[in-house]
Amino acid sequence: MNILIFSIVLKILALTVPLILSIAFLVLAERKVLASMQRRKGPNVVGIYGIFQPIADGLKLIVKEPVLPSSANLVIFLFAPVLTFLLSQVAWASIPFGEGIVLADIHVGLLYVFAISSLGVYGIITAGWSSNSKYAFLGSCRSAAQMVSYEVSIGLILITVCICAGSLNLTEVVLAQTQIWYCIPLFPLLVMFFISCLAETNRAPFDLPEAEAELVAGYNVEYSAMGFALFFLGEYANMIVMSSLCCIFFLGGWLPPFDFAIFYWIPGIFWFSLKVVFFLFAFIWVRAAFPRYRYDQLMRLGWKVLLPLSLAWVIYVAGVLLCFDWLA
Amino acid sequence: MTEFLRRGAPGMKSVKDMPIVQDGPPPGGFPAVRYARRLPNSGPAGFTLFGVGAAVMAYGFYQVGQGNIKRRDEKREKLDSRRALVPFLQAEEDRRWVAANEEFQKKQKEIMKNHPEYKAEESVYKTRWVAPAQKVGFWGEA
Amino acid sequence: MYEYLGILIYFFIALALSLLLLGLPFVVSTRKADPEKISAYECGFDPFDDARGRFDIQFYLVAILFIIFDLEVAFLFPWALTLNKIGFFGFWSMMLFLLILTIGFVYEWRKGALDWS
């Protein structure tokens, strides 16, 4: 039993430390890539090519004064960023990086991931509510309503993938794609899932609740050093989780593109990382390229476009696979 | 520069006569600027795109089906092999249990050798049958 | 079975990590509470009334709708898993369920519950 716990702790460390490093460098990468797309250089002062920028940012956030607003409910106020960060970390428990390379290969992995993203709304709402500031509360209401609207279409798309794969186990979903990746029959679903992920993580072009100009960073307006850092880290960890989910569900996880022996010399983790990086780049690219959605346009998209479409796809895929006896 | 005053021009009698050199358009005006959008309507037609997409997706569904059929067969094969192994595993466990039980009975007789009325093999339950408990653990614990 | 133990331990480790990150600024940095700093942000003005006032009914509607559709998704999960065993009968029963929910969805669309957020 002891050795089991020890091995689990080692696995968690092997998961958490690279994750935090990658969040830090994702922040830098986003700034550099956004800058390149806007024909300027990003941060390149701190290290060579700005490599030490995230460390500098982290240090700055740590030494800032943690301001606790007088009218805030302190316990919930401090609890909200902890919850957000916690959930974004725990979601990594069931993500497979290779055959058997997963912390918890639970048989309901898909449901677990869906549940974690649903719980993420709590962090937002408690943050806005406990700040006791009208701006924060309004921002958090809008952010939560947006997240919750796109949860539904994410759920329906997951149902479709589940029908094709026949299992909720994420490793099984990836192994089901050895024949063909699901982005080929379900390409529109990949697009819809990507859009829903963008809206779920409050990323541009759906970041009106946290748009700097209008609502002054929305629900985390009252948070200074630590809370802000945790929200920030949580948001980027969420982004990476959503990218890896896109890869697992549609792009065949750790599988190489073609089924030839030579591609298997490159370890699966490398293919997985490549695909995740591609999706992260797409996240940043979309942020650079598109104007922001207005809030009612955003909600219209979630409820009137994506929900009926994903529901229609569930029915369509279930019908097609059932008729030809192509179910798992 | 928009304009400056040229000092010392020939034929000037006072400051008021200074010619003003202005920065203006070239004679004949600027050439016309193309401001209208010209998005070429090239590329495949809508229906072609839709048809190609539908064909690719249909092929994709077919492959998903083939993959699922293969996985179904593999899963059935795995379950069948497990089913076939059950008697062998049960036989192994039975052998181990019998040997461990013998050990345990011997130990009991050893400990209770001064009490002839204690019969180790008999079950404690007199009115109904209860399956023998796994008295000896898998790793040899009591 | 022991996989869930991994999740539990991960939960505690992540909690410890986030509490560490939370507590670090308290330890490291100076803290001087100032009435201007700790009052709520209101674009430079003094905060008007309490933020616990009213909020838009639209958010409540969105939350209720989310519950309905999330429950629908929750019912779709076991159906999706066992679709090969329940065959066409199972498919059409689920279609009936989805039809009822779709009628509800069309009703709320027409009533305008999905407009403006």
Coordinates of C-alpha atoms in Angstrom, one line a residue:
Chain A
M1 CA 0.0 0.0 0.0
N2 CA 2.8 2.4 0.9
I3 CA 4.6 1.7 -2.3
L4 CA 1.4 2.3 -4.2
I5 CA 0.9 5.7 -2.6
F6 CA 4.6 6.5 -3.2
S7 CA 4.3 5.6 -6.9
I8 CA 1.1 7.6 -7.2
V9 CA 2.9 10.6 -5.7
L10 CA 5.8 10.2 -8.1
K11 CA 3.4 10.0 -11.0
I12 CA 1.6 13.2 -9.8
L13 CA 4.9 15.0 -9.6
A14 CA 5.8 13.9 -13.0
L15 CA 2.5 15.3 -14.2
T16 CA 2.3 18.5 -12.2
V17 CA 5.8 19.9 -12.5
P18 CA 5.9 19.8 -16.4
L19 CA 2.4 21.1 -16.4
I20 CA 3.3 24.2 -14.4
L21 CA 6.3 24.7 -16.5
S22 CA 4.3 24.4 -19.6
I23 CA 1.7 26.8 -18.3
A24 CA 4.4 29.3 -17.6
F25 CA 5.9 29.0 -21.0
L26 CA 2.5 28.9 -22.7
V27 CA 2.0 32.4 -21.3
L28 CA 5.2 33.5 -22.9
A29 CA 4.5 31.6 -26.1
E30 CA 1.1 33.3 -26.3
R31 CA 2.7 36.8 -26.0
K32 CA 5.4 36.0 -28.5
V33 CA 3.0 34.4 -31.0
L34 CA 0.5 37.2 -30.7
A35 CA 3.3 39.6 -31.2
S36 CA 4.5 37.9 -34.3
M37 CA 1.0 37.9 -35.7
Q38 CA 0.9 41.6 -35.1
R39 CA 4.3 42.1 -36.7
R40 CA 6.2 43.0 -33.6
K41 CA 8.4 41.1 -31.2
G42 CA 7.1 39.9 -28.0
P43 CA 9.0 40.1 -24.7
N44 CA 12.6 39.5 -25.5
V45 CA 14.4 41.5 -22.9
V46 CA 14.4 39.2 -19.8
G47 CA 16.2 36.2 -21.2
I48 CA 17.3 35.1 -24.6
Y49 CA 14.1 35.5 -26.6
G50 CA 12.4 36.3 -23.3
I51 CA 12.7 32.8 -21.9
F52 CA 12.8 34.1 -18.3
Q53 CA 9.8 36.3 -18.7
P54 CA 7.4 33.8 -17.1
I55 CA 9.7 33.5 -14.1
A56 CA 9.8 37.3 -13.8
D57 CA 6.0 37.4 -14.0
G58 CA 5.7 34.8 -11.4
L59 CA 8.1 36.5 -9.0
K60 CA 6.2 39.8 -9.6
L61 CA 2.9 38.2 -8.7
I62 CA 4.3 36.6 -5.6
V63 CA 5.9 39.8 -4.2
K64 CA 2.8 41.9 -4.8
E65 CA 0.7 42.9 -1.9
P66 CA -2.3 40.6 -1.5
V67 CA -5.1 43.1 -1.1
L68 CA -8.1 41.7 0.7
P69 CA -11.1 44.0 0.0
S70 CA -12.9 45.1 3.1
S71 CA -16.3 44.1 2.0
A72 CA -15.4 40.7 0.7
N73 CA -16.3 37.4 2.3
L74 CA -12.8 36.4 3.1
V75 CA -13.1 32.6 3.2
I76 CA -14.9 32.3 -0.1
F77 CA -12.8 35.1 -1.6
L78 CA -9.6 33.1 -0.9
F79 CA -11.3 29.8 -1.7
A80 CA -12.4 30.7 -5.3
P81 CA -9.0 30.9 -7.0
V82 CA -7.9 27.8 -5.1
L83 CA -10.9 25.9 -6.4
T84 CA -10.3 27.1 -10.0
F85 CA -6.6 26.1 -9.9
L86 CA -7.4 22.8 -8.1
L87 CA -10.0 21.8 -10.7
S88 CA -7.7 22.7 -13.6
Q89 CA -5.0 20.4 -12.1
V90 CA -7.2 17.5 -11.2
A91 CA -8.6 17.3 -14.7
W92 CA -5.2 16.0 -15.8
A93 CA -5.7 12.8 -13.8
S94 CA -7.5 10.9 -16.5
I95 CA -5.7 12.2 -19.6
P96 CA -3.7 9.5 -21.3
F97 CA -0.4 10.4 -22.8
G98 CA 0.4 7.0 -24.1
E99 CA -0.7 3.4 -23.8
G100 CA -1.1 3.0 -20.1
I101 CA 0.7 6.3 -19.4
V102 CA -2.2 7.8 -17.4
L103 CA -2.5 8.6 -13.7
A104 CA -5.9 7.2 -13.3
D105 CA -7.2 5.0 -16.1
I106 CA -10.8 5.2 -14.9
H107 CA -13.5 3.7 -16.9
V108 CA -15.6 6.8 -16.8
G109 CA -12.8 9.2 -17.9
L110 CA -15.0 11.1 -20.3
L111 CA -17.6 11.7 -17.7
Y112 CA -14.9 12.7 -15.2
V113 CA -13.6 15.3 -17.5
F114 CA -17.0 16.6 -18.2
A115 CA -17.8 16.8 -14.5
I116 CA -14.6 18.7 -13.8
S117 CA -15.3 21.3 -16.4
S118 CA -18.8 21.7 -15.0
L119 CA -17.4 22.2 -11.5
G120 CA -15.2 25.0 -12.9
V121 CA -18.2 27.3 -13.0
Y122 CA -18.3 27.3 -9.2
G123 CA -14.9 28.9 -9.0
I124 CA -16.1 31.7 -11.2
I125 CA -19.3 32.3 -9.4
T126 CA -17.8 32.3 -5.9
A127 CA -15.1 34.7 -7.1
G128 CA -17.6 37.2 -8.4
W129 CA -20.0 36.8 -5.5
S130 CA -17.4 37.0 -2.7
S131 CA -15.8 40.1 -4.2
N132 CA -18.8 42.1 -3.2
S133 CA -18.3 44.5 -6.1
K134 CA -20.9 45.1 -8.7
Y135 CA -18.4 44.8 -11.6
A136 CA -17.0 41.6 -10.4
F137 CA -20.4 40.1 -9.8
L138 CA -21.8 41.1 -13.2
G139 CA -18.6 39.8 -14.9
S140 CA -18.8 36.5 -13.1
C141 CA -22.5 36.1 -13.9
R142 CA -21.9 36.6 -17.5
S143 CA -18.8 34.4 -17.5
A144 CA -20.6 31.7 -15.7
A145 CA -23.6 31.9 -18.0
Q146 CA -21.3 31.7 -21.0
M147 CA -19.4 28.7 -19.7
V148 CA -22.5 26.9 -18.8
S149 CA -24.1 27.4 -22.2
Y150 CA -21.2 25.9 -24.0
E151 CA -21.0 23.0 -21.5
V152 CA -24.1 21.6 -23.1
S153 CA -22.7 21.4 -26.6
I154 CA -19.5 20.0 -25.3
G155 CA -21.5 17.3 -23.5
L156 CA -23.4 16.5 -26.7
I157 CA -20.2 16.3 -28.7
L158 CA -18.8 14.0 -26.1
I159 CA -21.8 11.8 -26.5
T160 CA -21.2 11.5 -30.2
V161 CA -17.6 10.5 -29.6
C162 CA -18.8 8.0 -27.1
I163 CA -21.1 6.5 -29.6
C164 CA -18.3 6.0 -32.1
A165 CA -15.9 4.7 -29.5
G166 CA -18.2 2.6 -27.4
S167 CA -16.5 3.5 -24.2
L168 CA -16.0 6.3 -21.7
N169 CA -12.5 5.3 -21.0
L170 CA -10.2 7.8 -22.5
T171 CA -7.5 5.3 -23.4
E172 CA -10.2 3.2 -25.1
V173 CA -11.3 6.3 -27.0
V174 CA -7.8 6.8 -28.3
L175 CA -7.3 3.1 -29.1
A176 CA -10.6 3.2 -31.1
Q177 CA -8.9 5.6 -33.4
T178 CA -6.2 3.3 -34.6
Q179 CA -8.3 2.6 -37.6
I180 CA -9.0 6.2 -38.4
W181 CA -8.9 9.4 -36.4
Y182 CA -12.3 10.8 -35.6
C183 CA -11.5 14.1 -37.2
I184 CA -12.2 12.6 -40.6
P185 CA -15.7 11.4 -40.1
L186 CA -16.5 14.0 -37.5
F187 CA -14.7 17.0 -38.8
P188 CA -17.5 19.5 -38.2
L189 CA -17.7 18.2 -34.7
L190 CA -14.0 19.0 -34.2
V191 CA -14.7 22.5 -35.3
M192 CA -17.7 22.8 -33.0
F193 CA -15.8 21.3 -30.1
F194 CA -12.9 23.7 -30.7
I195 CA -15.3 26.6 -30.6
S196 CA -17.0 25.4 -27.5
C197 CA -13.6 24.9 -25.9
L198 CA -12.8 28.5 -26.7
A199 CA -16.0 29.7 -25.1
E200 CA -15.6 27.3 -22.2
T201 CA -12.2 28.7 -21.2
N202 CA -13.3 32.3 -21.7
R203 CA -10.8 32.8 -24.5
A204 CA -11.0 35.2 -27.3
P205 CA -13.1 35.7 -29.3
F206 CA -15.4 34.8 -26.4
D207 CA -13.7 36.7 -23.7
L208 CA -16.1 39.6 -23.2
P209 CA -16.5 38.8 -19.5
E210 CA -12.8 39.4 -19.0
A211 CA -12.2 41.9 -21.8
E212 CA -9.8 44.4 -20.3
A213 CA -11.3 47.5 -21.7
E214 CA -14.9 47.0 -20.9
L215 CA -15.4 45.1 -17.7
V216 CA -12.0 45.5 -16.3
A217 CA -11.0 41.9 -16.1
G218 CA -14.5 40.8 -15.0
Y219 CA -14.8 38.5 -12.0
N220 CA -11.2 38.8 -10.9
V221 CA -11.1 42.6 -10.6
E222 CA -10.7 42.4 -6.9
Y223 CA -7.9 39.9 -6.9
S224 CA -4.4 41.0 -6.6
A225 CA -1.2 38.9 -6.4
M226 CA -2.0 35.4 -5.4
G227 CA -5.6 35.1 -6.5
F228 CA -4.9 36.6 -9.8
A229 CA -1.9 34.3 -10.3
L230 CA -4.0 31.3 -9.5
F231 CA -6.8 32.3 -11.8
F232 CA -4.4 33.0 -14.5
L233 CA -2.6 29.6 -14.1
G234 CA -6.0 27.9 -13.9
E235 CA -7.2 29.5 -17.1
Y236 CA -4.1 28.4 -19.0
A237 CA -4.1 24.9 -17.5
N238 CA -7.7 24.7 -18.6
M239 CA -6.7 25.8 -22.1
I240 CA -4.1 23.0 -22.2
V241 CA -6.6 20.5 -20.9
M242 CA -9.1 21.4 -23.5
S243 CA -6.5 21.2 -26.3
S244 CA -5.5 17.7 -25.1
L245 CA -9.1 16.7 -25.0
C246 CA -9.5 17.9 -28.6
C247 CA -6.5 15.7 -29.5
I248 CA -7.7 12.7 -27.6
F249 CA -11.2 12.8 -29.0
F250 CA -10.6 13.8 -32.5
L251 CA -7.0 13.6 -33.4
G252 CA -6.1 10.2 -32.1
G253 CA -4.2 11.0 -28.9
W254 CA -0.8 9.5 -29.0
L255 CA -1.3 7.7 -32.3
P256 CA 0.9 8.6 -35.3
P257 CA -0.8 9.8 -38.4
F258 CA -0.2 6.7 -40.5
D259 CA 0.0 3.2 -39.4
F260 CA 3.5 2.4 -40.6
A261 CA 6.1 0.9 -38.4
I262 CA 8.5 3.7 -38.9
F263 CA 6.2 6.2 -37.3
Y264 CA 6.0 4.2 -34.1
W265 CA 9.8 4.7 -33.5
I266 CA 8.8 8.2 -32.3
P267 CA 7.2 7.7 -28.9
G268 CA 3.5 8.4 -28.6
I269 CA 4.1 11.2 -26.1
F270 CA 5.8 13.2 -28.8
W271 CA 2.9 12.9 -31.2
F272 CA 0.5 13.8 -28.4
S273 CA 2.6 16.9 -27.6
L274 CA 2.7 17.9 -31.2
K275 CA -1.0 17.8 -31.6
V276 CA -1.6 19.6 -28.3
V277 CA 0.9 22.3 -29.4
F278 CA -1.0 22.6 -32.7
F279 CA -4.3 23.2 -30.9
L280 CA -2.7 25.7 -28.5
F281 CA -1.3 27.5 -31.5
A282 CA -4.8 27.5 -32.9
F283 CA -6.1 29.0 -29.6
I284 CA -3.6 31.8 -29.9
W285 CA -4.2 32.3 -33.6
V286 CA -7.9 32.6 -33.1
R287 CA -7.3 35.2 -30.4
A288 CA -5.1 37.2 -32.8
A289 CA -7.3 36.9 -35.8
F290 CA -10.9 37.4 -34.8
P291 CA -12.8 40.3 -33.2
R292 CA -14.6 39.8 -30.0
Y293 CA -18.1 38.5 -29.9
R294 CA -20.7 40.7 -28.2
Y295 CA -22.3 39.0 -25.3
D296 CA -25.7 38.4 -26.8
Q297 CA -24.2 37.1 -30.1
L298 CA -22.1 34.7 -28.0
M299 CA -25.1 33.3 -26.2
R300 CA -27.1 33.1 -29.4
L301 CA -24.2 31.1 -30.9
G302 CA -24.2 28.7 -27.9
W303 CA -27.9 28.1 -27.6
K304 CA -29.3 28.6 -31.1
V305 CA -26.5 27.3 -33.2
L306 CA -24.2 24.9 -31.4
L307 CA -26.7 23.1 -29.3
P308 CA -29.1 22.1 -32.1
L309 CA -26.2 21.3 -34.4
S310 CA -24.5 19.0 -31.9
L311 CA -27.8 17.4 -31.0
A312 CA -28.5 16.8 -34.7
W313 CA -25.0 15.2 -35.0
V314 CA -25.7 12.9 -32.1
I315 CA -28.9 11.6 -33.8
Y316 CA -27.2 11.4 -37.2
V317 CA -24.1 9.5 -36.0
A318 CA -26.2 7.2 -33.8
G319 CA -28.5 6.5 -36.7
V320 CA -25.7 5.9 -39.3
L321 CA -23.7 3.6 -37.0
L322 CA -26.7 1.7 -35.9
C323 CA -28.0 1.0 -39.4
F324 CA -24.8 -0.4 -40.8
D325 CA -23.9 -2.2 -37.6
W326 CA -20.8 -0.2 -37.2
L327 CA -21.1 0.3 -33.5
A328 CA -18.5 -0.7 -31.0
Chain B
M1 CA 5.5 69.8 -44.1
T2 CA 2.5 71.7 -45.1
E3 CA 3.9 75.0 -46.1
F4 CA 6.8 77.2 -45.4
L5 CA 7.7 80.7 -46.4
R6 CA 10.5 81.1 -48.9
R7 CA 12.6 84.0 -47.8
G8 CA 14.6 86.1 -50.2
A9 CA 12.6 85.3 -53.3
P10 CA 13.5 87.5 -56.2
G11 CA 11.1 90.4 -56.8
M12 CA 10.1 90.8 -53.2
K13 CA 9.5 94.2 -51.8
S14 CA 8.3 93.4 -48.4
V15 CA 7.6 90.4 -46.2
K16 CA 4.0 90.4 -47.3
D17 CA 5.1 89.3 -50.8
M18 CA 6.9 86.2 -49.8
P19 CA 5.8 83.3 -51.9
I20 CA 4.3 80.4 -49.9
V21 CA 5.7 77.1 -51.0
Q22 CA 3.0 74.5 -50.1
D23 CA 3.1 70.8 -50.1
G24 CA 0.4 69.8 -52.4
P25 CA -0.7 67.1 -54.7
P26 CA 1.4 66.6 -57.9
P27 CA 0.2 68.4 -60.9
G28 CA -2.7 66.4 -62.4
G29 CA -3.7 65.0 -59.0
F30 CA -2.8 61.7 -57.4
P31 CA -3.5 58.4 -59.3
A32 CA -6.8 56.7 -58.4
V33 CA -6.7 54.6 -55.3
R34 CA -8.3 51.1 -55.4
Y35 CA -10.5 51.0 -52.3
A36 CA -13.1 48.6 -53.4
R37 CA -12.8 45.0 -52.3
R38 CA -12.0 42.5 -54.9
L39 CA -12.6 39.0 -53.5
P40 CA -12.1 36.5 -56.3
N41 CA -14.9 34.1 -56.6
S42 CA -12.5 31.3 -57.5
G43 CA -12.2 27.9 -55.9
P44 CA -14.7 25.0 -56.0
A45 CA -18.4 25.7 -55.9
G46 CA -20.3 25.2 -52.7
F47 CA -22.0 22.0 -53.7
T48 CA -18.6 20.5 -54.8
L49 CA -17.1 21.3 -51.4
F50 CA -20.1 19.8 -49.6
G51 CA -20.0 16.7 -51.8
V52 CA -16.3 16.2 -51.3
G53 CA -16.7 16.7 -47.5
A54 CA -19.7 14.3 -47.4
A55 CA -17.7 11.7 -49.3
V56 CA -14.7 12.0 -47.0
M57 CA -16.9 11.8 -44.0
A58 CA -18.7 8.8 -45.4
Y59 CA -15.4 7.1 -45.9
G60 CA -14.5 8.1 -42.4
F61 CA -17.7 6.5 -40.9
Y62 CA -17.0 3.4 -42.9
Q63 CA -13.5 3.2 -41.4
V64 CA -14.9 3.8 -38.0
G65 CA -17.3 0.9 -38.6
Q66 CA -14.5 -1.4 -39.7
G67 CA -12.4 -0.4 -36.7
N68 CA -15.3 -1.1 -34.4
I69 CA -15.9 -4.5 -35.9
K70 CA -12.3 -5.4 -35.4
R71 CA -12.4 -4.1 -31.8
R72 CA -15.5 -6.1 -31.1
D73 CA -13.9 -9.3 -32.4
E74 CA -10.7 -8.6 -30.4
K75 CA -12.8 -8.0 -27.2
R76 CA -14.7 -11.2 -27.8
E77 CA -11.4 -13.1 -28.3
K78 CA -10.0 -11.6 -25.0
L79 CA -13.1 -12.5 -23.1
D80 CA -13.1 -16.0 -24.6
S81 CA -9.5 -16.6 -23.6
R82 CA -10.2 -15.4 -20.1
R83 CA -13.2 -17.8 -19.9
A84 CA -11.1 -20.7 -21.1
L85 CA -8.5 -20.0 -18.4
V86 CA -10.9 -20.0 -15.5
P87 CA -10.8 -23.8 -14.8
F88 CA -7.0 -23.8 -14.7
L89 CA -6.9 -20.8 -12.3
Q90 CA -9.6 -22.4 -10.1
A91 CA -7.6 -25.6 -10.0
E92 CA -4.5 -23.7 -8.9
E93 CA -6.4 -21.9 -6.2
D94 CA -8.0 -25.2 -5.0
R95 CA -4.5 -26.8 -4.8
R96 CA -3.2 -23.9 -2.8
W97 CA -6.2 -23.8 -0.5
V98 CA -6.0 -27.5 0.3
A99 CA -2.3 -27.2 1.1
A100 CA -2.9 -24.2 3.2
N101 CA -5.8 -25.8 5.0
E102 CA -3.6 -28.8 5.8
E103 CA -1.0 -26.5 7.3
F104 CA -3.5 -24.7 9.4
Q105 CA -5.1 -27.9 10.7
K106 CA -1.7 -29.2 11.6
K107 CA -0.9 -26.0 13.5
Q108 CA -4.2 -26.1 15.3
K109 CA -3.6 -29.7 16.4
E110 CA -0.1 -28.7 17.5
I111 CA -1.4 -25.8 19.7
M112 CA -4.4 -27.7 21.1
K113 CA -2.8 -31.1 21.7
N114 CA -3.6 -31.0 25.4
H115 CA -7.3 -30.6 24.8
P116 CA -8.5 -33.9 23.2
E117 CA -12.1 -32.7 22.9
Y118 CA -11.3 -29.9 20.5
K119 CA -11.7 -31.2 17.0
A120 CA -10.1 -28.8 14.5
E121 CA -11.6 -30.1 11.3
E122 CA -15.2 -29.8 12.5
S123 CA -17.1 -26.7 11.7
V124 CA -18.4 -24.5 14.5
Y125 CA -21.7 -24.1 12.8
K126 CA -24.0 -27.0 13.8
T127 CA -27.4 -26.1 12.4
R128 CA -26.6 -25.0 8.9
W129 CA -23.8 -25.2 6.4
V130 CA -21.4 -22.3 6.2
A131 CA -18.6 -22.2 3.6
P132 CA -15.2 -22.6 5.1
A133 CA -13.6 -19.3 5.7
Q134 CA -10.4 -18.3 4.0
K135 CA -8.6 -18.9 7.2
V136 CA -5.2 -18.8 5.6
G137 CA -4.6 -15.7 3.6
F138 CA -3.2 -15.4 0.2
W139 CA 0.1 -14.1 1.5
G140 CA 0.2 -16.6 4.4
E141 CA -1.3 -14.4 7.1
A142 CA -3.6 -15.9 9.7
Chain C
M1 CA -10.3 0.4 -8.2
Y2 CA -7.1 1.9 -7.0
E3 CA -7.2 4.4 -9.8
Y4 CA -9.5 6.6 -7.8
L5 CA -6.9 6.7 -5.1
G6 CA -4.7 8.5 -7.6
I7 CA -7.3 11.1 -8.1
L8 CA -7.8 11.6 -4.4
I9 CA -4.1 12.0 -3.8
Y10 CA -3.8 14.3 -6.8
F11 CA -6.6 16.4 -5.3
F12 CA -4.7 16.8 -2.0
I13 CA -1.4 17.6 -3.7
A14 CA -3.0 20.2 -6.0
L15 CA -4.8 21.6 -2.9
A16 CA -1.5 21.9 -1.1
L17 CA 0.1 23.4 -4.1
S18 CA -2.6 26.0 -4.5
L19 CA -2.6 26.9 -0.8
L20 CA 1.1 27.3 -1.0
L21 CA 0.8 29.6 -4.0
L22 CA -2.0 31.5 -2.1
G23 CA 0.0 31.9 1.1
L24 CA 3.3 32.9 -0.5
P25 CA 2.4 36.5 -1.1
F26 CA 1.1 36.9 2.4
V27 CA 4.5 35.7 3.7
V28 CA 6.8 37.4 1.3
S29 CA 5.3 40.8 0.5
T30 CA 4.6 43.8 2.6
R31 CA 1.0 44.5 3.6
K32 CA -0.3 47.9 4.4
A33 CA -4.0 48.1 4.3
D34 CA -5.2 51.5 3.1
P35 CA -8.9 52.4 3.0
E36 CA -8.6 53.3 -0.7
K37 CA -6.9 50.1 -1.6
I38 CA -9.3 47.8 0.1
S39 CA -12.5 49.3 -0.9
A40 CA -14.3 47.7 -3.9
Y41 CA -13.4 48.9 -7.3
E42 CA -15.9 51.2 -9.0
C43 CA -13.9 53.0 -11.6
G44 CA -12.6 55.5 -9.1
F45 CA -15.8 56.4 -7.4
D46 CA -16.9 55.3 -4.0
P47 CA -18.9 52.1 -4.2
F48 CA -22.6 52.9 -4.5
D49 CA -24.8 50.5 -2.8
D50 CA -24.2 46.9 -1.8
A51 CA -23.4 44.6 -4.7
R52 CA -25.8 42.0 -3.3
G53 CA -28.6 43.7 -5.0
R54 CA -30.6 42.3 -7.9
F55 CA -29.3 40.5 -10.9
D56 CA -30.8 39.9 -14.2
I57 CA -33.4 37.2 -14.5
Q58 CA -31.8 36.1 -17.8
F59 CA -29.0 34.5 -15.9
Y60 CA -31.4 32.5 -13.9
L61 CA -33.1 31.3 -17.1
V62 CA -29.8 30.3 -18.6
A63 CA -29.0 28.3 -15.5
I64 CA -32.3 26.5 -15.5
L65 CA -32.0 25.7 -19.2
F66 CA -28.5 24.4 -18.6
I67 CA -29.8 22.0 -15.9
I68 CA -32.4 20.7 -18.3
F69 CA -30.0 20.0 -21.1
D70 CA -27.3 18.7 -18.8
L71 CA -29.7 16.2 -17.5
E72 CA -30.5 15.3 -21.1
V73 CA -26.8 14.8 -21.7
A74 CA -26.6 12.7 -18.5
F75 CA -29.3 10.5 -19.8
L76 CA -27.6 10.2 -23.2
F77 CA -24.4 8.8 -21.7
P78 CA -25.6 5.3 -20.8
W79 CA -27.7 5.1 -24.0
A80 CA -24.6 6.0 -26.1
L81 CA -22.6 3.2 -24.3
T82 CA -25.1 0.4 -24.8
L83 CA -26.4 1.4 -28.2
N84 CA -25.2 -1.8 -29.8
K85 CA -27.1 -3.9 -27.3
I86 CA -30.4 -2.1 -27.3
G87 CA -30.6 -1.8 -31.1
F88 CA -33.3 0.0 -32.9
F89 CA -35.8 -0.2 -30.1
G90 CA -33.4 1.6 -27.8
F91 CA -32.6 4.1 -30.5
W92 CA -36.3 5.0 -31.1
S93 CA -37.1 5.3 -27.4
M94 CA -34.3 7.8 -27.0
M95 CA -35.5 9.6 -30.1
L96 CA -38.9 9.9 -28.4
F97 CA -37.2 11.4 -25.3
L98 CA -35.2 13.8 -27.4
L99 CA -38.3 14.7 -29.3
I100 CA -40.0 15.8 -26.1
L101 CA -37.0 17.8 -25.1
T102 CA -36.8 19.3 -28.5
I103 CA -40.4 20.4 -28.4
G104 CA -39.5 22.1 -25.1
F105 CA -36.5 23.7 -26.7
V106 CA -38.5 25.0 -29.7
Y107 CA -41.1 26.4 -27.3
E108 CA -38.5 28.4 -25.3
W109 CA -36.8 29.5 -28.5
R110 CA -40.1 30.9 -29.8
K111 CA -40.9 32.5 -26.5
G112 CA -37.7 34.4 -26.5
A113 CA -36.0 32.9 -23.5
L114 CA -32.8 32.5 -25.6
D115 CA -32.6 36.1 -26.7
W116 CA -30.1 38.5 -25.3
S117 CA -27.9 36.1 -23.3

